[in-house]
Structure formats: structure tokens, C-alpha cells
mmCIF file with all atom_site columns, C-alpha atoms and ligand atoms in Angstrom:
data_model
loop_
_atom_site.group_PDB
_atom_site.id
_atom_site.type_symbol
_atom_site.label_atom_id
_atom_site.label_alt_id
_atom_site.label_comp_id
_atom_site.label_asym_id
_atom_site.label_entity_id
_atom_site.label_seq_id
_atom_site.pdbx_PDB_ins_code
_atom_site.Cartn_x
_atom_site.Cartn_y
_atom_site.Cartn_z
_atom_site.occupancy
_atom_site.B_iso_or_equiv
_atom_site.pdbx_formal_charge
_atom_site.auth_seq_id
_atom_site.auth_comp_id
_atom_site.auth_asym_id
_atom_site.auth_atom_id
_atom_site.pdbx_PDB_model_num
ATOM   1   C  CA  . UNK D 1 1   ? -4.235  -43.098 63.734 1.00 48.00 ? 85  UNK D CA  1
ATOM   2   C  CA  . UNK D 1 2   ? -5.259  -46.268 62.015 1.00 50.00 ? 86  UNK D CA  1
ATOM   3   C  CA  . UNK D 1 3   ? -2.291  -47.914 60.778 1.00 52.00 ? 87  UNK D CA  1
ATOM   4   C  CA  . UNK D 1 4   ? -4.172  -50.943 58.939 1.00 47.00 ? 88  UNK D CA  1
ATOM   5   C  CA  . UNK D 1 5   ? -3.381  -51.098 55.578 1.00 47.00 ? 89  UNK D CA  1
ATOM   6   C  CA  . UNK D 1 6   ? 0.215   -51.687 55.112 1.00 61.00 ? 90  UNK D CA  1
ATOM   7   C  CA  . UNK D 1 7   ? -0.416  -54.886 57.755 1.00 87.00 ? 91  UNK D CA  1
ATOM   8   C  CA  . UNK D 1 8   ? -1.217  -57.227 54.318 1.00 91.00 ? 92  UNK D CA  1
ATOM   9   C  CA  . UNK D 1 9   ? -0.392  -57.624 51.052 1.00 93.00 ? 93  UNK D CA  1
ATOM   10  C  CA  . UNK D 1 10  ? -2.873  -58.969 48.568 1.00 93.00 ? 94  UNK D CA  1
ATOM   11  C  CA  . UNK D 1 11  ? -2.206  -61.668 46.236 1.00 93.00 ? 95  UNK D CA  1
ATOM   12  C  CA  . UNK D 1 12  ? -4.350  -63.116 43.069 1.00 90.00 ? 96  UNK D CA  1
ATOM   13  C  CA  . UNK D 1 13  ? -2.989  -65.594 40.617 1.00 84.00 ? 97  UNK D CA  1
ATOM   14  C  CA  . UNK D 1 14  ? -3.524  -64.976 36.623 1.00 82.00 ? 98  UNK D CA  1
ATOM   15  C  CA  . UNK D 1 15  ? -5.071  -67.624 34.167 1.00 82.00 ? 99  UNK D CA  1
ATOM   16  C  CA  . UNK D 1 16  ? -3.604  -68.428 31.032 1.00 81.00 ? 100 UNK D CA  1
ATOM   17  C  CA  . UNK D 1 17  ? -3.445  -65.804 29.025 1.00 78.00 ? 101 UNK D CA  1
ATOM   18  C  CA  . UNK D 1 18  ? -3.218  -63.754 32.294 1.00 74.00 ? 102 UNK D CA  1
ATOM   19  C  CA  . UNK D 1 19  ? -6.562  -62.621 32.551 1.00 77.00 ? 103 UNK D CA  1
ATOM   20  C  CA  . UNK D 1 20  ? -8.194  -62.904 37.175 1.00 75.00 ? 104 UNK D CA  1
ATOM   21  C  CA  . UNK D 1 21  ? -12.109 -63.657 35.646 1.00 76.00 ? 105 UNK D CA  1
ATOM   22  C  CA  . UNK D 1 22  ? -13.130 -61.964 38.322 1.00 77.00 ? 106 UNK D CA  1
ATOM   23  C  CA  . UNK D 1 23  ? -11.599 -64.249 41.062 1.00 80.00 ? 107 UNK D CA  1
ATOM   24  C  CA  . UNK D 1 24  ? -10.584 -61.978 44.560 1.00 83.00 ? 108 UNK D CA  1
ATOM   25  C  CA  . UNK D 1 25  ? -7.311  -61.892 45.218 1.00 88.00 ? 109 UNK D CA  1
ATOM   26  C  CA  . UNK D 1 26  ? -6.125  -64.198 48.707 1.00 92.00 ? 110 UNK D CA  1
ATOM   27  C  CA  . UNK D 1 27  ? -5.205  -61.170 51.279 1.00 92.00 ? 111 UNK D CA  1
ATOM   28  C  CA  . UNK D 1 28  ? -1.888  -62.047 53.323 1.00 95.00 ? 112 UNK D CA  1
ATOM   29  C  CA  . UNK D 1 29  ? -2.804  -60.750 57.095 1.00 93.00 ? 113 UNK D CA  1
ATOM   30  C  CA  . UNK D 1 30  ? -0.531  -61.435 60.607 1.00 91.00 ? 114 UNK D CA  1
ATOM   31  C  CA  . UNK D 1 31  ? -2.258  -65.202 60.366 1.00 92.00 ? 115 UNK D CA  1
ATOM   32  C  CA  . UNK D 1 32  ? 0.138   -65.816 57.889 1.00 94.00 ? 116 UNK D CA  1
ATOM   33  C  CA  . UNK D 1 33  ? 3.327   -65.292 59.966 1.00 90.00 ? 117 UNK D CA  1
ATOM   34  C  CA  . UNK D 1 34  ? 4.525   -68.324 60.482 1.00 95.00 ? 118 UNK D CA  1
ATOM   35  C  CA  . UNK D 1 35  ? 4.678   -69.218 56.493 1.00 96.00 ? 119 UNK D CA  1
ATOM   36  C  CA  . UNK D 1 36  ? 7.777   -68.459 56.272 1.00 97.00 ? 120 UNK D CA  1
ATOM   37  C  CA  . UNK D 1 37  ? 9.270   -70.666 59.210 1.00 97.00 ? 121 UNK D CA  1
ATOM   38  C  CA  . UNK D 1 38  ? 7.281   -73.821 58.608 1.00 97.00 ? 122 UNK D CA  1
ATOM   39  C  CA  . UNK D 1 39  ? 8.560   -73.672 54.340 1.00 98.00 ? 123 UNK D CA  1
ATOM   40  C  CA  . UNK D 1 40  ? 12.381  -73.938 55.761 1.00 98.00 ? 124 UNK D CA  1
ATOM   41  C  CA  . UNK D 1 41  ? 11.724  -75.057 59.112 1.00 98.00 ? 125 UNK D CA  1
ATOM   42  C  CA  . UNK D 1 42  ? 10.134  -78.501 56.169 1.00 98.00 ? 126 UNK D CA  1
ATOM   43  C  CA  . UNK D 1 43  ? 13.421  -78.100 54.459 1.00 98.00 ? 127 UNK D CA  1
ATOM   44  C  CA  . UNK D 1 44  ? 16.144  -78.006 57.844 1.00 97.00 ? 128 UNK D CA  1
ATOM   45  C  CA  . UNK D 1 45  ? 13.455  -81.248 58.917 1.00 96.00 ? 129 UNK D CA  1
ATOM   46  C  CA  . UNK D 1 46  ? 13.427  -83.231 55.583 1.00 96.00 ? 130 UNK D CA  1
ATOM   47  C  CA  . UNK D 1 47  ? 9.572   -83.529 55.930 1.00 96.00 ? 131 UNK D CA  1
ATOM   48  C  CA  . UNK D 1 48  ? 7.755   -86.265 54.086 1.00 96.00 ? 132 UNK D CA  1
ATOM   49  C  CA  . UNK D 1 49  ? 5.011   -86.204 52.062 1.00 97.00 ? 133 UNK D CA  1
ATOM   50  C  CA  . UNK D 1 50  ? 6.213   -83.224 50.133 1.00 97.00 ? 134 UNK D CA  1
ATOM   51  C  CA  . UNK D 1 51  ? 6.468   -83.213 46.409 1.00 96.00 ? 135 UNK D CA  1
ATOM   52  C  CA  . UNK D 1 52  ? 8.809   -81.243 44.207 1.00 96.00 ? 136 UNK D CA  1
ATOM   53  C  CA  . UNK D 1 53  ? 6.731   -78.382 43.437 1.00 96.00 ? 137 UNK D CA  1
ATOM   54  C  CA  . UNK D 1 54  ? 6.420   -78.143 47.586 1.00 97.00 ? 138 UNK D CA  1
ATOM   55  C  CA  . UNK D 1 55  ? 10.501  -79.020 48.311 1.00 97.00 ? 139 UNK D CA  1
ATOM   56  C  CA  . UNK D 1 56  ? 10.827  -76.167 45.742 1.00 97.00 ? 140 UNK D CA  1
ATOM   57  C  CA  . UNK D 1 57  ? 9.649   -74.086 47.049 1.00 97.00 ? 141 UNK D CA  1
ATOM   58  C  CA  . UNK D 1 58  ? 10.763  -74.922 51.015 1.00 98.00 ? 142 UNK D CA  1
ATOM   59  C  CA  . UNK D 1 59  ? 14.052  -74.615 49.174 1.00 98.00 ? 143 UNK D CA  1
ATOM   60  C  CA  . UNK D 1 60  ? 14.164  -71.316 47.968 1.00 98.00 ? 144 UNK D CA  1
ATOM   61  C  CA  . UNK D 1 61  ? 12.969  -70.529 52.110 1.00 98.00 ? 145 UNK D CA  1
ATOM   62  C  CA  . UNK D 1 62  ? 15.935  -71.340 53.548 1.00 98.00 ? 146 UNK D CA  1
ATOM   63  C  CA  . UNK D 1 63  ? 18.405  -70.719 51.578 1.00 98.00 ? 147 UNK D CA  1
ATOM   64  C  CA  . UNK D 1 64  ? 16.718  -66.473 51.394 1.00 98.00 ? 148 UNK D CA  1
ATOM   65  C  CA  . UNK D 1 65  ? 16.206  -67.009 55.682 1.00 98.00 ? 149 UNK D CA  1
ATOM   66  C  CA  . UNK D 1 66  ? 19.705  -68.760 56.241 1.00 98.00 ? 150 UNK D CA  1
ATOM   67  C  CA  . UNK D 1 67  ? 21.619  -65.604 54.324 1.00 98.00 ? 151 UNK D CA  1
ATOM   68  C  CA  . UNK D 1 68  ? 18.762  -63.449 55.516 1.00 97.00 ? 152 UNK D CA  1
ATOM   69  C  CA  . UNK D 1 69  ? 19.947  -64.805 58.982 1.00 96.00 ? 153 UNK D CA  1
ATOM   70  C  CA  . UNK D 1 70  ? 23.454  -64.300 58.476 1.00 96.00 ? 154 UNK D CA  1
ATOM   71  C  CA  . UNK D 1 71  ? 24.384  -61.634 55.765 1.00 97.00 ? 155 UNK D CA  1
ATOM   72  C  CA  . UNK D 1 72  ? 21.039  -59.223 55.977 1.00 96.00 ? 156 UNK D CA  1
ATOM   73  C  CA  . UNK D 1 73  ? 20.294  -57.564 52.990 1.00 96.00 ? 157 UNK D CA  1
ATOM   74  C  CA  . UNK D 1 74  ? 22.708  -58.940 50.884 1.00 97.00 ? 158 UNK D CA  1
ATOM   75  C  CA  . UNK D 1 75  ? 24.256  -58.651 47.267 1.00 97.00 ? 159 UNK D CA  1
ATOM   76  C  CA  . UNK D 1 76  ? 23.104  -62.496 46.920 1.00 97.00 ? 160 UNK D CA  1
ATOM   77  C  CA  . UNK D 1 77  ? 20.144  -62.962 49.358 1.00 98.00 ? 161 UNK D CA  1
ATOM   78  C  CA  . UNK D 1 78  ? 18.748  -59.260 46.618 1.00 98.00 ? 162 UNK D CA  1
ATOM   79  C  CA  . UNK D 1 79  ? 20.000  -60.935 43.164 1.00 98.00 ? 163 UNK D CA  1
ATOM   80  C  CA  . UNK D 1 80  ? 17.851  -64.989 44.676 1.00 98.00 ? 164 UNK D CA  1
ATOM   81  C  CA  . UNK D 1 81  ? 14.942  -63.012 44.592 1.00 98.00 ? 165 UNK D CA  1
ATOM   82  C  CA  . UNK D 1 82  ? 14.790  -60.274 42.752 1.00 98.00 ? 166 UNK D CA  1
ATOM   83  C  CA  . UNK D 1 83  ? 15.535  -62.733 40.250 1.00 97.00 ? 167 UNK D CA  1
ATOM   84  C  CA  . UNK D 1 84  ? 11.536  -64.252 40.470 1.00 97.00 ? 168 UNK D CA  1
ATOM   85  C  CA  . UNK D 1 85  ? 10.056  -61.526 41.391 1.00 96.00 ? 169 UNK D CA  1
ATOM   86  C  CA  . UNK D 1 86  ? 10.401  -59.688 38.472 1.00 95.00 ? 170 UNK D CA  1
ATOM   87  C  CA  . UNK D 1 87  ? 7.897   -61.548 36.794 1.00 93.00 ? 171 UNK D CA  1
ATOM   88  C  CA  . UNK D 1 88  ? 5.168   -60.273 39.011 1.00 94.00 ? 172 UNK D CA  1
ATOM   89  C  CA  . UNK D 1 89  ? 2.727   -57.267 38.399 1.00 92.00 ? 173 UNK D CA  1
ATOM   90  C  CA  . UNK D 1 90  ? 0.029   -54.474 40.676 1.00 91.00 ? 174 UNK D CA  1
ATOM   91  C  CA  . UNK D 1 91  ? -2.469  -54.220 39.345 1.00 89.00 ? 175 UNK D CA  1
ATOM   92  C  CA  . UNK D 1 92  ? -4.683  -51.439 41.333 1.00 90.00 ? 176 UNK D CA  1
ATOM   93  C  CA  . UNK D 1 93  ? -7.989  -52.026 42.694 1.00 86.00 ? 177 UNK D CA  1
ATOM   94  C  CA  . UNK D 1 94  ? -10.266 -50.250 44.724 1.00 88.00 ? 178 UNK D CA  1
ATOM   95  C  CA  . UNK D 1 95  ? -11.404 -52.191 48.066 1.00 82.00 ? 179 UNK D CA  1
ATOM   96  C  CA  . UNK D 1 96  ? -13.682 -51.037 50.546 1.00 86.00 ? 180 UNK D CA  1
ATOM   97  C  CA  . UNK D 1 97  ? -12.742 -50.906 53.606 1.00 84.00 ? 181 UNK D CA  1
ATOM   98  C  CA  . UNK D 1 98  ? -16.372 -49.989 56.161 1.00 91.00 ? 182 UNK D CA  1
ATOM   99  C  CA  . UNK D 1 99  ? -17.885 -47.604 54.273 1.00 94.00 ? 183 UNK D CA  1
ATOM   100 C  CA  . UNK D 1 100 ? -14.502 -46.313 52.752 1.00 94.00 ? 184 UNK D CA  1
ATOM   101 C  CA  . UNK D 1 101 ? -12.684 -46.868 50.360 1.00 93.00 ? 185 UNK D CA  1
ATOM   102 C  CA  . UNK D 1 102 ? -8.877  -48.091 49.533 1.00 87.00 ? 186 UNK D CA  1
ATOM   103 C  CA  . UNK D 1 103 ? -6.830  -48.308 46.102 1.00 90.00 ? 187 UNK D CA  1
ATOM   104 C  CA  . UNK D 1 104 ? -4.867  -51.926 47.295 1.00 87.00 ? 188 UNK D CA  1
ATOM   105 C  CA  . UNK D 1 105 ? -1.629  -53.276 45.024 1.00 91.00 ? 189 UNK D CA  1
ATOM   106 C  CA  . UNK D 1 106 ? -3.003  -57.096 43.934 1.00 92.00 ? 190 UNK D CA  1
ATOM   107 C  CA  . UNK D 1 107 ? 0.671   -58.784 43.165 1.00 94.00 ? 191 UNK D CA  1
ATOM   108 C  CA  . UNK D 1 108 ? -0.156  -61.018 39.559 1.00 91.00 ? 192 UNK D CA  1
ATOM   109 C  CA  . UNK D 1 109 ? 1.714   -63.894 39.727 1.00 91.00 ? 193 UNK D CA  1
ATOM   110 C  CA  . UNK D 1 110 ? 1.648   -65.278 36.042 1.00 86.00 ? 194 UNK D CA  1
ATOM   111 C  CA  . UNK D 1 111 ? -0.209  -68.607 36.115 1.00 85.00 ? 195 UNK D CA  1
ATOM   112 C  CA  . UNK D 1 112 ? 1.123   -72.107 37.168 1.00 84.00 ? 196 UNK D CA  1
ATOM   113 C  CA  . UNK D 1 113 ? 5.063   -70.333 38.183 1.00 87.00 ? 197 UNK D CA  1
ATOM   114 C  CA  . UNK D 1 114 ? 7.668   -71.419 39.489 1.00 92.00 ? 198 UNK D CA  1
ATOM   115 C  CA  . UNK D 1 115 ? 7.514   -72.728 43.134 1.00 94.00 ? 199 UNK D CA  1
ATOM   116 C  CA  . UNK D 1 116 ? 10.381  -70.166 43.532 1.00 96.00 ? 200 UNK D CA  1
ATOM   117 C  CA  . UNK D 1 117 ? 8.882   -67.018 42.832 1.00 96.00 ? 201 UNK D CA  1
ATOM   118 C  CA  . UNK D 1 118 ? 5.543   -67.681 44.549 1.00 95.00 ? 202 UNK D CA  1
ATOM   119 C  CA  . UNK D 1 119 ? 7.995   -68.074 47.346 1.00 97.00 ? 203 UNK D CA  1
ATOM   120 C  CA  . UNK D 1 120 ? 10.274  -64.900 47.197 1.00 98.00 ? 204 UNK D CA  1
ATOM   121 C  CA  . UNK D 1 121 ? 7.452   -62.950 46.554 1.00 97.00 ? 205 UNK D CA  1
ATOM   122 C  CA  . UNK D 1 122 ? 5.992   -64.184 49.727 1.00 97.00 ? 206 UNK D CA  1
ATOM   123 C  CA  . UNK D 1 123 ? 9.775   -63.606 51.342 1.00 98.00 ? 207 UNK D CA  1
ATOM   124 C  CA  . UNK D 1 124 ? 9.986   -60.292 49.728 1.00 97.00 ? 208 UNK D CA  1
ATOM   125 C  CA  . UNK D 1 125 ? 7.207   -58.797 51.213 1.00 96.00 ? 209 UNK D CA  1
ATOM   126 C  CA  . UNK D 1 126 ? 6.532   -61.407 55.022 1.00 96.00 ? 210 UNK D CA  1
ATOM   127 C  CA  . UNK D 1 127 ? 9.941   -60.120 55.519 1.00 96.00 ? 211 UNK D CA  1
ATOM   128 C  CA  . UNK D 1 128 ? 9.807   -56.151 54.706 1.00 94.00 ? 212 UNK D CA  1
ATOM   129 C  CA  . UNK D 1 129 ? 6.551   -55.887 57.011 1.00 94.00 ? 213 UNK D CA  1
ATOM   130 C  CA  . UNK D 1 130 ? 8.696   -56.973 60.028 1.00 94.00 ? 214 UNK D CA  1
ATOM   131 C  CA  . UNK D 1 131 ? 7.588   -60.719 60.453 1.00 94.00 ? 215 UNK D CA  1
ATOM   132 C  CA  . UNK D 1 132 ? 10.230  -62.093 60.091 1.00 94.00 ? 216 UNK D CA  1
ATOM   133 C  CA  . UNK D 1 133 ? 11.939  -59.822 62.561 1.00 94.00 ? 217 UNK D CA  1
ATOM   134 C  CA  . UNK D 1 134 ? 13.821  -61.267 65.695 1.00 95.00 ? 218 UNK D CA  1
ATOM   135 C  CA  . UNK D 1 135 ? 14.754  -64.226 63.562 1.00 96.00 ? 219 UNK D CA  1
ATOM   136 C  CA  . UNK D 1 136 ? 17.123  -66.906 64.695 1.00 96.00 ? 220 UNK D CA  1
ATOM   137 C  CA  . UNK D 1 137 ? 17.824  -70.903 64.247 1.00 97.00 ? 221 UNK D CA  1
ATOM   138 C  CA  . UNK D 1 138 ? 17.724  -73.375 67.333 1.00 97.00 ? 222 UNK D CA  1
ATOM   139 C  CA  . UNK D 1 139 ? 21.195  -73.585 68.995 1.00 94.00 ? 223 UNK D CA  1
ATOM   140 C  CA  . UNK D 1 140 ? 20.536  -77.753 69.163 1.00 93.00 ? 224 UNK D CA  1
ATOM   141 C  CA  . UNK D 1 141 ? 23.401  -79.281 66.514 1.00 91.00 ? 225 UNK D CA  1
ATOM   142 C  CA  . UNK D 1 142 ? 19.992  -82.039 66.097 1.00 91.00 ? 226 UNK D CA  1
ATOM   143 C  CA  . UNK D 1 143 ? 16.916  -79.593 65.338 1.00 95.00 ? 227 UNK D CA  1
ATOM   144 C  CA  . UNK D 1 144 ? 18.460  -76.559 64.352 1.00 96.00 ? 228 UNK D CA  1
ATOM   145 C  CA  . UNK D 1 145 ? 15.291  -75.623 63.299 1.00 97.00 ? 229 UNK D CA  1
ATOM   146 C  CA  . UNK D 1 146 ? 13.864  -71.485 62.559 1.00 98.00 ? 230 UNK D CA  1
ATOM   147 C  CA  . UNK D 1 147 ? 12.480  -69.237 65.172 1.00 97.00 ? 231 UNK D CA  1
ATOM   148 C  CA  . UNK D 1 148 ? 11.433  -66.259 66.599 1.00 96.00 ? 232 UNK D CA  1
ATOM   149 C  CA  . UNK D 1 149 ? 12.581  -65.221 69.617 1.00 94.00 ? 233 UNK D CA  1
ATOM   150 C  CA  . UNK D 1 150 ? 13.740  -62.775 72.028 1.00 92.00 ? 234 UNK D CA  1
ATOM   151 C  CA  . UNK D 1 151 ? 17.580  -61.233 72.037 1.00 90.00 ? 235 UNK D CA  1
ATOM   152 C  CA  . UNK D 1 152 ? 18.348  -63.962 75.570 1.00 92.00 ? 236 UNK D CA  1
ATOM   153 C  CA  . UNK D 1 153 ? 17.082  -67.067 73.881 1.00 94.00 ? 237 UNK D CA  1
ATOM   154 C  CA  . UNK D 1 154 ? 18.873  -70.062 72.358 1.00 95.00 ? 238 UNK D CA  1
ATOM   155 C  CA  . UNK D 1 155 ? 16.467  -72.382 71.758 1.00 96.00 ? 239 UNK D CA  1
ATOM   156 C  CA  . UNK D 1 156 ? 13.346  -73.232 70.244 1.00 96.00 ? 240 UNK D CA  1
ATOM   157 C  CA  . UNK D 1 157 ? 11.286  -75.349 71.873 1.00 95.00 ? 241 UNK D CA  1
ATOM   158 C  CA  . UNK D 1 158 ? 12.000  -76.213 76.026 1.00 93.00 ? 242 UNK D CA  1
ATOM   159 C  CA  . UNK D 1 159 ? 12.101  -79.603 74.635 1.00 93.00 ? 243 UNK D CA  1
ATOM   160 C  CA  . UNK D 1 160 ? 15.299  -78.192 72.688 1.00 95.00 ? 244 UNK D CA  1
ATOM   161 C  CA  . UNK D 1 161 ? 16.783  -76.035 76.174 1.00 92.00 ? 245 UNK D CA  1
ATOM   162 C  CA  . UNK D 1 162 ? 16.605  -79.039 78.075 1.00 90.00 ? 246 UNK D CA  1
ATOM   163 C  CA  . UNK D 1 163 ? 17.851  -81.774 76.158 1.00 86.00 ? 247 UNK D CA  1
ATOM   164 C  CA  . UNK D 1 164 ? 20.982  -78.671 75.985 1.00 82.00 ? 248 UNK D CA  1
ATOM   165 C  CA  . UNK D 1 165 ? 20.952  -78.174 79.345 1.00 83.00 ? 249 UNK D CA  1
ATOM   166 C  CA  . UNK D 1 166 ? 21.168  -82.642 80.361 1.00 85.00 ? 250 UNK D CA  1
ATOM   167 C  CA  . UNK D 1 167 ? 24.159  -82.632 77.277 1.00 83.00 ? 251 UNK D CA  1
ATOM   168 C  CA  . UNK D 1 168 ? 26.305  -79.954 79.104 1.00 81.00 ? 252 UNK D CA  1
ATOM   169 C  CA  . UNK D 1 169 ? 25.286  -81.336 82.548 1.00 82.00 ? 253 UNK D CA  1
ATOM   170 C  CA  . UNK D 1 170 ? 27.237  -84.601 81.458 1.00 84.00 ? 254 UNK D CA  1
ATOM   171 C  CA  . UNK D 1 171 ? 29.740  -82.988 79.599 1.00 82.00 ? 255 UNK D CA  1
ATOM   172 C  CA  . UNK D 1 172 ? 30.555  -81.234 82.937 1.00 82.00 ? 256 UNK D CA  1
ATOM   173 C  CA  . UNK D 1 173 ? 30.541  -84.220 84.906 1.00 80.00 ? 257 UNK D CA  1
ATOM   174 C  CA  . UNK D 1 174 ? 32.368  -86.472 82.958 1.00 71.00 ? 258 UNK D CA  1
ATOM   175 C  CA  . UNK D 1 175 ? 35.540  -83.466 82.995 1.00 60.00 ? 259 UNK D CA  1
HETATM 176 ZN ZN1 . ZN  I 2 .   ? 15.294  -76.996 68.563 1.00 57.42 ? 526 ZN  I ZN1 1
#
């Protein structure tokens, strides 16, 4: 069984008049898996050097991820996403995969969209493809970064884990 078809999605940004001018769409596959984590964690860490567009993009992904982790597909999350992705249209393109042909739906994102439109489209698609399965948040109070991990894992990294264990040991030895 080939199951490659649903492992990716395609996005094209149209020009001012809504045309694509023959530009090829960008293919987002699993190599972009960390895209959402990076966006949300940029906001968690208040990463320097981002412009206002990038900040708005990251903050929107942070909001979605925080809500999704706490409440799943809540009405608030669905409203936030649908109010953004509703401007995205899809066009059918036929593409070759080897000698076979495959009909693909390419998202047409309007020219210069608000950064939240792009962020919402990325979040919606990547999450529905399962790329956020196993989402967690680091239990270290000074970190709080999002990460993907197994059920029993509490920290995003060895550094955060050992820092927390050292703190716990100090607390216990004082008591
Ligand atoms: Zn951490």
C-alpha cells in the first residue's frame, strides 16, 4: 500500500490579481515537522531579532498550540483557525509521481496575507496530518518550551531534566 499521498500538502502564494503566474507550489512534507514547535517556542522564549510579522505569526501559533494542548479541538481554537483560513482557496493541480499522475489540491494563499492566515493554515494542516501527536510542554518553570515526547517524559531536554532534579535534591536536603 502506498500511503504517500496524505503525507504532505501544497501551498502557493498568489500575486495581487489572484494569479499564480506559473509559480510551482511549495510542498510541505514531514521535513517541516518542527515548524509549529519552532514558531510557538520563539514566542515562549521571546526570541530577539524577529520583525513584527514574524512575531504575530509566532504568537498566533503559540495561542493555537497552548489551547490545543489544554483543551483539544475547542470551539475557541476552531473559531480562531476558521476565521483565518476561510480566505484560502484550493485549486486542483495534476502532478506526476513517477509515471503516475495524481490530482492534488493546492492552497492559494492571497497576496501578502496577514501572518495569522499563513500561521493558521500551517497549524491546521500540520496538526491534522498528526505532526503534533505527542505534544507536551516542558515542566521546567524557566523553560516551558513545547516538544514532542513519549507519555512519561516531563522535560524537553536533558539539560532541563537534570536542572529540575538538582533543584528537587536541594529542596529535599534543606527539609
Ligand atoms: Zn525544557
